[in-house]
Each structure stands twice: as structure tokens, then as C-alpha cells.
mmCIF file of C-alpha atoms in Angstrom:
data_model
loop_
_atom_site.group_PDB
_atom_site.id
_atom_site.type_symbol
_atom_site.label_atom_id
_atom_site.label_comp_id
_atom_site.label_asym_id
_atom_site.label_seq_id
_atom_site.Cartn_x
_atom_site.Cartn_y
_atom_site.Cartn_z
ATOM 1 C CA MET F 1 5.588 -35.181 -3.961
ATOM 2 C CA SER F 2 8.197 -36.886 -1.803
ATOM 3 C CA VAL F 3 10.380 -39.841 -2.719
ATOM 4 C CA PRO F 4 11.206 -42.292 0.100
ATOM 5 C CA ASP F 5 14.851 -42.684 1.094
ATOM 6 C CA SER F 6 14.540 -46.380 0.286
ATOM 7 C CA TYR F 7 14.088 -45.649 -3.434
ATOM 8 C CA LYS F 8 17.368 -46.265 -5.262
ATOM 9 C CA GLY F 9 16.149 -46.196 -8.846
ATOM 10 C CA PRO F 10 16.355 -43.734 -11.767
ATOM 11 C CA ALA F 11 15.854 -40.149 -10.647
ATOM 12 C CA LEU F 12 15.403 -36.849 -12.449
ATOM 13 C CA GLU F 13 15.751 -33.267 -11.343
ATOM 14 C CA GLU F 14 13.050 -30.953 -12.628
ATOM 15 C CA ASP F 15 15.633 -28.546 -14.051
ATOM 16 C CA GLY F 16 18.274 -31.129 -14.855
ATOM 17 C CA PRO F 17 19.150 -32.820 -18.144
ATOM 18 C CA ILE F 18 18.098 -36.279 -19.276
ATOM 19 C CA THR F 19 21.129 -38.101 -20.633
ATOM 20 C CA PRO F 20 21.663 -41.301 -22.625
ATOM 21 C CA GLU F 21 23.263 -42.747 -19.498
ATOM 22 C CA PHE F 22 19.998 -42.151 -17.635
ATOM 23 C CA CYS F 23 18.070 -43.925 -20.411
ATOM 24 C CA ILE F 24 20.326 -46.976 -20.220
ATOM 25 C CA TYR F 25 19.989 -47.095 -16.427
ATOM 26 C CA LEU F 26 16.199 -46.786 -16.732
ATOM 27 C CA MET F 27 16.102 -49.600 -19.316
ATOM 28 C CA ASP F 28 18.053 -51.928 -17.029
ATOM 29 C CA TRP F 29 15.989 -50.967 -13.976
ATOM 30 C CA MET F 30 12.696 -51.717 -15.734
ATOM 31 C CA LYS F 31 14.067 -54.920 -17.264
ATOM 32 C CA ASP F 32 14.076 -56.299 -13.720
ATOM 33 C CA GLN F 33 10.363 -55.375 -13.356
ATOM 34 C CA LYS F 34 11.138 -52.456 -11.073
ATOM 35 C CA THR F 35 9.182 -49.215 -11.470
ATOM 36 C CA MET F 36 10.487 -45.677 -11.603
ATOM 37 C CA HIS F 37 9.033 -43.532 -8.823
ATOM 38 C CA LYS F 38 5.949 -41.545 -9.814
ATOM 39 C CA LYS F 39 7.609 -38.187 -9.143
ATOM 40 C CA HIS F 40 10.299 -38.946 -11.697
ATOM 41 C CA VAL F 41 7.746 -40.315 -14.184
ATOM 42 C CA TRP F 42 5.858 -37.023 -13.976
ATOM 43 C CA THR F 43 9.092 -35.051 -14.415
ATOM 44 C CA LEU F 44 9.885 -37.056 -17.567
ATOM 45 C CA LEU F 45 6.389 -36.595 -18.983
ATOM 46 C CA PHE F 46 6.414 -32.837 -18.435
ATOM 47 C CA LYS F 47 9.850 -32.515 -20.041
ATOM 48 C CA VAL F 48 8.809 -34.508 -23.114
ATOM 49 C CA LYS F 49 5.608 -32.516 -23.505
ATOM 50 C CA GLU F 50 7.643 -29.303 -23.768
ATOM 51 C CA ILE F 51 9.782 -30.893 -26.497
ATOM 52 C CA LEU F 52 6.785 -32.198 -28.453
ATOM 53 C CA LYS F 53 5.032 -28.808 -28.294
ATOM 54 C CA LYS F 54 7.650 -27.477 -30.703
ATOM 55 C CA HIS F 55 6.673 -29.922 -33.445
ATOM 56 C CA LYS F 56 3.995 -29.590 -36.097
ATOM 57 C CA ALA F 57 1.617 -32.402 -36.972
ATOM 58 C CA LEU F 58 3.985 -33.283 -39.831
ATOM 59 C CA VAL F 59 7.708 -32.973 -39.113
ATOM 60 C CA ASP F 60 10.284 -32.460 -41.864
ATOM 61 C CA LEU F 61 13.448 -34.332 -40.927
ATOM 62 C CA GLU F 62 16.840 -34.092 -42.617
ATOM 63 C CA ILE F 63 19.290 -36.971 -42.161
ATOM 64 C CA PRO F 64 22.936 -36.383 -43.166
ATOM 65 C CA ALA F 65 24.122 -38.250 -46.253
ATOM 66 C CA ASP F 66 26.442 -40.525 -44.270
ATOM 67 C CA THR F 67 23.936 -41.298 -41.470
ATOM 68 C CA GLU F 68 21.426 -44.151 -41.321
ATOM 69 C CA ILE F 69 18.078 -43.771 -39.540
ATOM 70 C CA THR F 70 16.170 -46.786 -38.237
ATOM 71 C CA VAL F 71 12.384 -46.831 -38.604
ATOM 72 C CA CYS F 72 10.435 -49.216 -36.346
ATOM 73 C CA GLY F 73 6.756 -50.115 -36.356
ATOM 74 C CA ASP F 74 4.307 -51.150 -33.633
ATOM 75 C CA THR F 75 5.856 -52.288 -30.356
ATOM 76 C CA HIS F 76 2.578 -52.724 -28.389
ATOM 77 C CA GLY F 77 3.878 -53.103 -24.876
ATOM 78 C CA GLN F 78 6.474 -55.759 -25.806
ATOM 79 C CA TYR F 79 9.274 -54.233 -23.744
ATOM 80 C CA TYR F 80 11.708 -57.119 -23.931
ATOM 81 C CA ASP F 81 11.442 -57.162 -27.721
ATOM 82 C CA LEU F 82 12.106 -53.409 -27.719
ATOM 83 C CA LEU F 83 15.275 -54.010 -25.704
ATOM 84 C CA ASN F 84 16.234 -56.624 -28.281
ATOM 85 C CA ILE F 85 15.915 -54.071 -31.082
ATOM 86 C CA PHE F 86 18.465 -51.884 -29.303
ATOM 87 C CA LYS F 87 20.684 -54.924 -28.674
ATOM 88 C CA LEU F 88 20.614 -55.851 -32.372
ATOM 89 C CA ASN F 89 20.786 -52.363 -33.845
ATOM 90 C CA GLY F 90 22.546 -50.297 -31.179
ATOM 91 C CA ASN F 91 21.253 -47.819 -28.638
ATOM 92 C CA PRO F 92 19.998 -44.481 -29.967
ATOM 93 C CA SER F 93 22.588 -41.741 -30.460
ATOM 94 C CA LYS F 94 23.304 -38.775 -32.704
ATOM 95 C CA GLU F 95 25.029 -41.221 -35.065
ATOM 96 C CA ASN F 96 22.260 -43.861 -34.729
ATOM 97 C CA PRO F 97 18.899 -42.055 -34.896
ATOM 98 C CA TYR F 98 15.525 -43.804 -34.610
ATOM 99 C CA LEU F 99 11.907 -43.185 -35.534
ATOM 100 C CA PHE F 100 9.219 -45.295 -33.841
ATOM 101 C CA ASN F 101 5.965 -45.222 -35.775
ATOM 102 C CA GLY F 102 3.208 -45.360 -33.156
ATOM 103 C CA ASP F 103 1.293 -48.008 -31.187
ATOM 104 C CA PHE F 104 3.749 -48.132 -28.326
ATOM 105 C CA VAL F 105 1.113 -49.252 -25.824
ATOM 106 C CA ASP F 106 -1.823 -51.674 -25.353
ATOM 107 C CA ARG F 107 -2.122 -55.453 -25.728
ATOM 108 C CA GLY F 108 1.353 -56.240 -24.394
ATOM 109 C CA SER F 109 1.538 -55.986 -20.601
ATOM 110 C CA PHE F 110 4.751 -53.961 -20.419
ATOM 111 C CA SER F 111 3.349 -50.855 -22.072
ATOM 112 C CA VAL F 112 4.440 -48.575 -19.225
ATOM 113 C CA GLU F 113 8.010 -49.770 -19.651
ATOM 114 C CA VAL F 114 7.903 -49.326 -23.444
ATOM 115 C CA ILE F 115 6.539 -45.798 -23.361
ATOM 116 C CA LEU F 116 8.809 -44.624 -20.534
ATOM 117 C CA CYS F 117 11.841 -45.996 -22.384
ATOM 118 C CA LEU F 118 10.867 -44.287 -25.638
ATOM 119 C CA LEU F 119 9.982 -40.973 -23.991
ATOM 120 C CA ALA F 120 13.253 -40.969 -22.054
ATOM 121 C CA TRP F 121 15.216 -41.372 -25.287
ATOM 122 C CA LYS F 122 13.135 -38.608 -26.869
ATOM 123 C CA ALA F 123 14.039 -36.301 -23.990
ATOM 124 C CA ALA F 124 17.724 -37.255 -24.124
ATOM 125 C CA LEU F 125 18.052 -36.966 -27.925
ATOM 126 C CA PRO F 126 15.233 -34.678 -29.099
ATOM 127 C CA ASP F 127 16.787 -34.141 -32.551
ATOM 128 C CA HIS F 128 17.811 -37.770 -33.097
ATOM 129 C CA PHE F 129 14.975 -39.839 -31.613
ATOM 130 C CA HIS F 130 11.510 -39.489 -33.072
ATOM 131 C CA LEU F 131 8.006 -40.710 -32.290
ATOM 132 C CA THR F 132 4.736 -40.595 -34.213
ATOM 133 C CA ARG F 133 1.294 -41.162 -32.791
ATOM 134 C CA GLY F 134 -0.546 -44.409 -33.479
ATOM 135 C CA ASN F 135 -4.239 -45.178 -33.194
ATOM 136 C CA HIS F 136 -3.543 -46.790 -29.799
ATOM 137 C CA GLU F 137 -2.208 -43.554 -28.328
ATOM 138 C CA ALA F 138 -5.827 -42.680 -27.563
ATOM 139 C CA LYS F 139 -8.100 -42.958 -24.525
ATOM 140 C CA SER F 140 -10.769 -44.951 -26.362
ATOM 141 C CA MET F 141 -8.252 -47.686 -27.197
ATOM 142 C CA ASN F 142 -6.372 -47.612 -23.883
ATOM 143 C CA LYS F 143 -9.590 -48.269 -21.971
ATOM 144 C CA LEU F 144 -10.214 -51.489 -23.891
ATOM 145 C CA TYR F 145 -6.748 -52.849 -24.610
ATOM 146 C CA GLY F 146 -4.872 -52.469 -21.367
ATOM 147 C CA PHE F 147 -2.802 -49.306 -21.063
ATOM 148 C CA GLU F 148 -5.244 -47.459 -18.809
ATOM 149 C CA GLY F 149 -5.510 -50.447 -16.495
ATOM 150 C CA GLU F 150 -1.753 -50.976 -16.512
ATOM 151 C CA VAL F 151 -0.959 -47.373 -15.560
ATOM 152 C CA ASN F 152 -3.629 -47.419 -12.858
ATOM 153 C CA HIS F 153 -2.132 -50.657 -11.492
ATOM 154 C CA LYS F 154 1.494 -49.487 -11.576
ATOM 155 C CA TYR F 155 0.778 -45.830 -10.723
ATOM 156 C CA ASP F 156 -2.637 -44.122 -10.545
ATOM 157 C CA PRO F 157 -5.362 -42.429 -12.657
ATOM 158 C CA LYS F 158 -3.690 -39.015 -12.493
ATOM 159 C CA THR F 159 -0.528 -40.440 -14.040
ATOM 160 C CA TYR F 160 -2.634 -42.004 -16.783
ATOM 161 C CA GLU F 161 -4.193 -38.621 -17.557
ATOM 162 C CA ILE F 162 -0.726 -37.070 -17.897
ATOM 163 C CA PHE F 163 0.293 -39.810 -20.335
ATOM 164 C CA CYS F 164 -2.864 -39.098 -22.372
ATOM 165 C CA ASP F 165 -2.040 -35.399 -22.467
ATOM 166 C CA VAL F 166 1.461 -36.116 -23.764
ATOM 167 C CA PHE F 167 0.063 -38.437 -26.457
ATOM 168 C CA CYS F 168 -1.915 -35.516 -27.870
ATOM 169 C CA TYR F 169 1.330 -33.674 -28.656
ATOM 170 C CA LEU F 170 2.934 -36.516 -30.617
ATOM 171 C CA PRO F 171 3.416 -35.688 -34.325
ATOM 172 C CA LEU F 172 1.252 -37.595 -36.783
ATOM 173 C CA SER F 173 3.859 -37.978 -39.509
ATOM 174 C CA TYR F 174 7.448 -37.388 -40.594
ATOM 175 C CA VAL F 175 8.909 -36.706 -44.023
ATOM 176 C CA ILE F 176 12.558 -37.779 -44.153
ATOM 177 C CA ASN F 177 14.888 -36.031 -46.612
ATOM 178 C CA LYS F 178 11.883 -34.932 -48.671
ATOM 179 C CA LYS F 179 11.575 -38.507 -49.986
ATOM 180 C CA VAL F 180 10.000 -40.845 -47.432
ATOM 181 C CA MET F 181 6.783 -40.157 -45.542
ATOM 182 C CA VAL F 182 6.282 -42.101 -42.311
ATOM 183 C CA VAL F 183 2.777 -42.305 -40.818
ATOM 184 C CA HIS F 184 1.169 -44.913 -38.598
ATOM 185 C CA GLY F 185 -1.905 -45.777 -40.648
ATOM 186 C CA GLY F 186 -2.099 -44.485 -44.167
ATOM 187 C CA LEU F 187 -3.710 -42.247 -46.750
ATOM 188 C CA PHE F 188 -6.916 -40.422 -47.366
ATOM 189 C CA SER F 189 -10.472 -40.798 -48.609
ATOM 190 C CA GLU F 190 -9.969 -37.937 -51.073
ATOM 191 C CA ASP F 191 -7.388 -36.920 -53.659
ATOM 192 C CA GLY F 192 -5.541 -33.631 -53.583
ATOM 193 C CA VAL F 193 -4.180 -33.804 -50.030
ATOM 194 C CA LYS F 194 -0.917 -31.871 -49.771
ATOM 195 C CA LEU F 195 1.787 -32.003 -47.128
ATOM 196 C CA ASP F 196 0.961 -28.454 -46.082
ATOM 197 C CA ASP F 197 -2.572 -29.641 -45.270
ATOM 198 C CA LEU F 198 -1.065 -32.179 -42.891
ATOM 199 C CA ARG F 199 1.345 -29.714 -41.287
ATOM 200 C CA SER F 200 -1.600 -27.517 -40.301
ATOM 201 C CA ILE F 201 -3.725 -30.233 -38.644
ATOM 202 C CA ASN F 202 -4.796 -29.461 -35.080
ATOM 203 C CA ARG F 203 -3.478 -32.667 -33.529
ATOM 204 C CA ILE F 204 -3.658 -31.648 -29.875
ATOM 205 C CA ARG F 205 -6.804 -33.631 -29.095
ATOM 206 C CA GLU F 206 -8.161 -37.132 -28.904
ATOM 207 C CA PRO F 207 -8.370 -38.622 -32.416
ATOM 208 C CA PRO F 208 -11.603 -37.813 -34.265
ATOM 209 C CA GLU F 209 -13.696 -40.454 -36.023
ATOM 210 C CA ALA F 210 -13.239 -39.000 -39.509
ATOM 211 C CA GLY F 211 -11.007 -36.615 -41.454
ATOM 212 C CA HIS F 212 -7.305 -36.436 -42.227
ATOM 213 C CA MET F 213 -6.055 -37.036 -38.684
ATOM 214 C CA CYS F 214 -8.252 -40.100 -38.296
ATOM 215 C CA GLU F 215 -7.142 -41.530 -41.625
ATOM 216 C CA MET F 216 -3.454 -40.995 -40.859
ATOM 217 C CA LEU F 217 -3.910 -43.165 -37.767
ATOM 218 C CA TRP F 218 -6.308 -45.801 -39.107
ATOM 219 C CA SER F 219 -6.145 -46.343 -42.896
ATOM 220 C CA ASP F 220 -4.676 -49.439 -44.577
ATOM 221 C CA PRO F 221 -3.392 -50.315 -48.056
ATOM 222 C CA HIS F 222 -5.595 -52.435 -50.346
ATOM 223 C CA LYS F 223 -4.439 -54.757 -53.113
ATOM 224 C CA SER F 224 -6.983 -53.404 -55.636
ATOM 225 C CA ASN F 225 -6.976 -49.941 -57.181
ATOM 226 C CA GLY F 226 -9.336 -47.302 -55.885
ATOM 227 C CA ARG F 227 -10.705 -46.775 -52.403
ATOM 228 C CA HIS F 228 -12.606 -49.363 -50.418
ATOM 229 C CA PRO F 229 -14.436 -49.560 -47.087
ATOM 230 C CA SER F 230 -12.067 -50.156 -44.196
ATOM 231 C CA LYS F 231 -12.090 -53.589 -42.588
ATOM 232 C CA ARG F 232 -11.761 -51.722 -39.295
ATOM 233 C CA GLY F 233 -14.846 -49.565 -39.756
ATOM 234 C CA VAL F 234 -12.769 -46.383 -39.529
ATOM 235 C CA GLY F 235 -10.309 -44.794 -41.951
ATOM 236 C CA CYS F 236 -10.196 -46.077 -45.532
ATOM 237 C CA ALA F 237 -8.528 -48.786 -47.601
ATOM 238 C CA PHE F 238 -6.451 -47.195 -50.369
ATOM 239 C CA GLY F 239 -5.293 -48.956 -53.517
ATOM 240 C CA PRO F 240 -1.920 -48.788 -55.285
ATOM 241 C CA ASP F 241 -3.162 -46.105 -57.683
ATOM 242 C CA VAL F 242 -4.190 -43.883 -54.761
ATOM 243 C CA ALA F 243 -0.751 -44.320 -53.183
ATOM 244 C CA HIS F 244 1.095 -43.557 -56.437
ATOM 245 C CA LYS F 245 -0.950 -40.391 -57.003
ATOM 246 C CA PHE F 246 -0.439 -39.085 -53.461
ATOM 247 C CA LEU F 247 3.297 -39.759 -53.545
ATOM 248 C CA ASP F 248 3.749 -38.259 -57.025
ATOM 249 C CA ASP F 249 1.644 -35.181 -56.211
ATOM 250 C CA ASN F 250 3.819 -34.505 -53.169
ATOM 251 C CA GLY F 251 7.190 -35.305 -54.719
ATOM 252 C CA LEU F 252 7.750 -38.344 -52.490
ATOM 253 C CA ASP F 253 9.310 -41.724 -53.243
ATOM 254 C CA LEU F 254 7.917 -43.952 -50.487
ATOM 255 C CA LEU F 255 5.215 -44.251 -47.854
ATOM 256 C CA VAL F 256 6.242 -46.167 -44.709
ATOM 257 C CA ARG F 257 3.400 -47.139 -42.400
ATOM 258 C CA SER F 258 2.760 -49.697 -39.667
ATOM 259 C CA HIS F 259 -0.594 -50.597 -38.043
ATOM 260 C CA GLU F 260 -0.823 -54.186 -39.377
ATOM 261 C CA MET F 261 0.900 -57.380 -38.271
ATOM 262 C CA LYS F 262 2.946 -58.906 -41.088
ATOM 263 C CA GLN F 263 4.205 -62.473 -40.862
ATOM 264 C CA ASN F 264 7.734 -61.525 -41.913
ATOM 265 C CA GLY F 265 7.678 -58.212 -40.034
ATOM 266 C CA TYR F 266 7.278 -56.120 -43.182
ATOM 267 C CA GLU F 267 5.564 -56.057 -46.557
ATOM 268 C CA GLU F 268 5.988 -54.037 -49.741
ATOM 269 C CA GLU F 269 2.970 -53.039 -51.835
ATOM 270 C CA ALA F 270 2.191 -50.624 -54.686
ATOM 271 C CA ASP F 271 5.303 -51.615 -56.665
ATOM 272 C CA GLY F 272 7.447 -51.233 -53.577
ATOM 273 C CA ARG F 273 6.311 -47.674 -52.831
ATOM 274 C CA VAL F 274 4.165 -48.557 -49.786
ATOM 275 C CA ILE F 275 5.955 -50.383 -46.974
ATOM 276 C CA THR F 276 4.353 -51.779 -43.827
ATOM 277 C CA ILE F 277 6.781 -52.222 -40.931
ATOM 278 C CA PHE F 278 5.777 -54.083 -37.747
ATOM 279 C CA SER F 279 8.183 -54.490 -34.828
ATOM 280 C CA ALA F 280 6.250 -56.671 -32.353
ATOM 281 C CA PRO F 281 7.364 -60.289 -32.999
ATOM 282 C CA ASN F 282 5.083 -63.148 -31.947
ATOM 283 C CA TYR F 283 2.384 -60.523 -31.562
ATOM 284 C CA CYS F 284 0.195 -61.088 -28.516
ATOM 285 C CA ASP F 285 2.322 -64.151 -27.693
ATOM 286 C CA GLN F 286 0.474 -66.199 -30.291
ATOM 287 C CA MET F 287 0.913 -65.003 -33.889
ATOM 288 C CA GLY F 288 4.354 -66.495 -34.556
ATOM 289 C CA ASN F 289 5.374 -63.551 -36.747
ATOM 290 C CA LYS F 290 8.790 -61.969 -36.996
ATOM 291 C CA GLY F 291 9.417 -58.343 -36.120
ATOM 292 C CA ALA F 292 11.311 -56.026 -38.436
ATOM 293 C CA TYR F 293 12.859 -52.598 -38.758
ATOM 294 C CA ILE F 294 14.129 -50.543 -41.694
ATOM 295 C CA ARG F 295 17.341 -48.589 -42.072
ATOM 296 C CA PHE F 296 17.580 -45.694 -44.526
ATOM 297 C CA LYS F 297 20.884 -44.031 -45.432
ATOM 298 C CA GLY F 298 20.509 -40.299 -45.876
ATOM 299 C CA SER F 299 22.306 -40.197 -49.223
ATOM 300 C CA GLU F 300 19.932 -42.613 -50.983
ATOM 301 C CA MET F 301 16.885 -43.336 -48.761
ATOM 302 C CA LYS F 302 16.524 -46.920 -49.970
ATOM 303 C CA PRO F 303 15.060 -49.407 -47.456
ATOM 304 C CA LYS F 304 17.222 -52.103 -45.869
ATOM 305 C CA TYR F 305 15.264 -54.584 -43.775
ATOM 306 C CA THR F 306 16.248 -56.542 -40.686
ATOM 307 C CA THR F 307 13.912 -59.185 -39.259
ATOM 308 C CA PHE F 308 14.106 -60.692 -35.788
ATOM 309 C CA ASP F 309 12.356 -63.215 -33.557
ATOM 310 C CA ALA F 310 10.650 -62.700 -30.237
ATOM 311 C CA VAL F 311 12.591 -63.042 -26.987
ATOM 312 C CA GLU F 312 11.463 -64.374 -23.631
ATOM 313 C CA HIS F 313 9.625 -62.090 -21.235
ATOM 314 C CA PRO F 314 8.296 -62.422 -17.670
ATOM 315 C CA LYS F 315 5.218 -64.635 -17.441
ATOM 316 C CA ILE F 316 2.607 -61.897 -17.409
ATOM 317 C CA PRO F 317 0.023 -62.619 -20.130
ATOM 318 C CA VAL F 318 -0.946 -60.154 -22.816
ATOM 319 C CA MET F 319 -4.006 -58.049 -22.045
ATOM 320 C CA ALA F 320 -3.453 -58.690 -18.333
ATOM 321 C CA TYR F 321 -4.606 -55.178 -17.482
ATOM 322 C CA ALA F 322 -7.401 -54.912 -20.051
ATOM 323 C CA ARG F 323 -11.037 -54.515 -19.128
ATOM 324 C CA GLY F 324 -12.496 -57.741 -17.837
ATOM 325 C CA MET F 325 -9.098 -59.145 -16.828
ATOM 326 C CA SER F 326 -9.648 -58.541 -13.134
ATOM 327 C CA GLN F 327 -6.793 -60.618 -11.741
ATOM 328 C CA PHE F 328 -4.377 -57.680 -12.063
ATOM 329 C CA MET F 329 -6.795 -54.835 -11.430
#
């Protein structure tokens, strides 16, 4: 695949490194609504896939006592709000690690920019920048909510298929310092699930409609004890007692999950042991909510919240590339 001489944007060598300086250049390039050439997109995707192959479905992560890690929730194609997170909280580095908890794409119309930014940082800082899979990192969702159409508009169907392949290698969960479990959706329709069960999940596939992998991507907390039918029709709704039992059985303090818009950007449930974090402010340009992120210091792993408002973005409406929105197709 050749790159025209007129292209002056971010470029990668197949055997060369991806550096933080490259990531910053890419962020600025895309901020001006300019696209990275397809050859370099493919190079990035192939490099990240090789990194993700080394992970299990559940990743055990150790943060030094004097380091703080930032955990972010859904970003949903809101690229300019993602840039604002880095402006407020600092760019990723060894000293400033991040974990983004799924749903990078769909709904917002800058999903390509969001996912390329996040994957570039993953490639540049594989041990200090972390990604989990959300329920929207799936073909069935991308077809309806915009990412497939956006990639086809900005690139082509083959590029979309490569993105989908990379999504299948994303971990489903992290456990930080043996205390805090981070997963996009939530918990399970049965008791007795152990962390080793999650480590052994075959994640390299499109999400199934039932089972542990499905529930990790789709489940939600419920205010009442016990288990309840999911409002989404997939996964389960788990009460505070279910959360306490799972966390106690696995020697964990907290469950951090995302998957639901919260008006203040976050919410604590189950006596503070279940935290929802959502990082897409003014979701879909209409909800008026704040975004939020959490910082955990390695020595104590207690949550510290920061909330933030939405920023301006180019006048491309949400869902512009979704099915039925033919003006951009």
C-alpha cells in the first residue's frame, strides 16, 4: 500500500517504535479533522493486536505505592472530550497511567479518532496504558450505532474488519493491586464465580448472548438485593448483596464499572463498594450530564473523583454514520 507524497501526517514504520511524541502529534492532527493514512492505521492496529495477544481475559495490574492510576469510563466517540481529559489530568506516561473501561466507539461521530488515539497510547505505553472491552466493541452494536458506517466513510470495510479483529483481543477486566476490579458491565447470574474463572475465558470472539463474558460486558447494578431481569434484555441486574458476596469471596474491596450514564459522571452503590464511572459529558449532545474519572493511589486504592463538563466539538451530529443516517454514508 503506497502513501502519496502529498501526505504530511502521522506516519509509522512497520518495524519502528510508537512513541508518546507520535501520540501527541496524532492527537493534534486528528483534532483538526484530518485523517491518518490507511497504511499507518493498519500498522498501528497490527502492532496493538500483538500487544493485546499477551493479555488474559482478566489482567492483574500492580501500581506502585507512590503512583496514581486514572480510571475512565465510556467515551463513545466524543473525541474532543477525550482530549479534555488529557488536558485536565495530564497525558499518559509511566508516572501517569490510565485505564479506559470500554465503549470507546459508537453514538459519537468521532469514534475513529477516539479509538486511534487510545490504541496509539496503548502501543506507546503498553505497561502503563490499559483498555478493557465494552459491549460496544462488537459488530452487532457497531452496525446499528455508527462505528461501522464511520470507518467505512473515513476508510473502507477492510479497515473496519481489522478494527473488529483487534477488539476481540481486548481484555475483559483488570484487577488493580488485588483490591479493585474494573469491568465494563458488571457481575454474574450465579454465585461462586472466581477470578480464575474469568482469567480462563476465551475472549477472542464476538460477544456471546449469555454466560460470563456476556455478563461482564452487559450487567448493571440494582438497588434491591438479589438478582433481577436486565432492563437491557441481556446480562443481569445484580443487587448490593450479590456485589458484596462476589467481592468478599474474591478478596476484593471495590468493583468499578461503567456502561451507564450518570448525571454527575459517577455513582456509588452497595455501601460504596460498586462505583459506576462515565466519561462522556453531555452524552449524545443532549443529556446535560457531567463526565468523570477516578484516580487511585497505589498505596491505598481509595477513589478520588474529578468531574468535568463537555467541550465544543465540530458540528457533526451524533449518530451521523449510523444506519438510516444516509447524509454521511
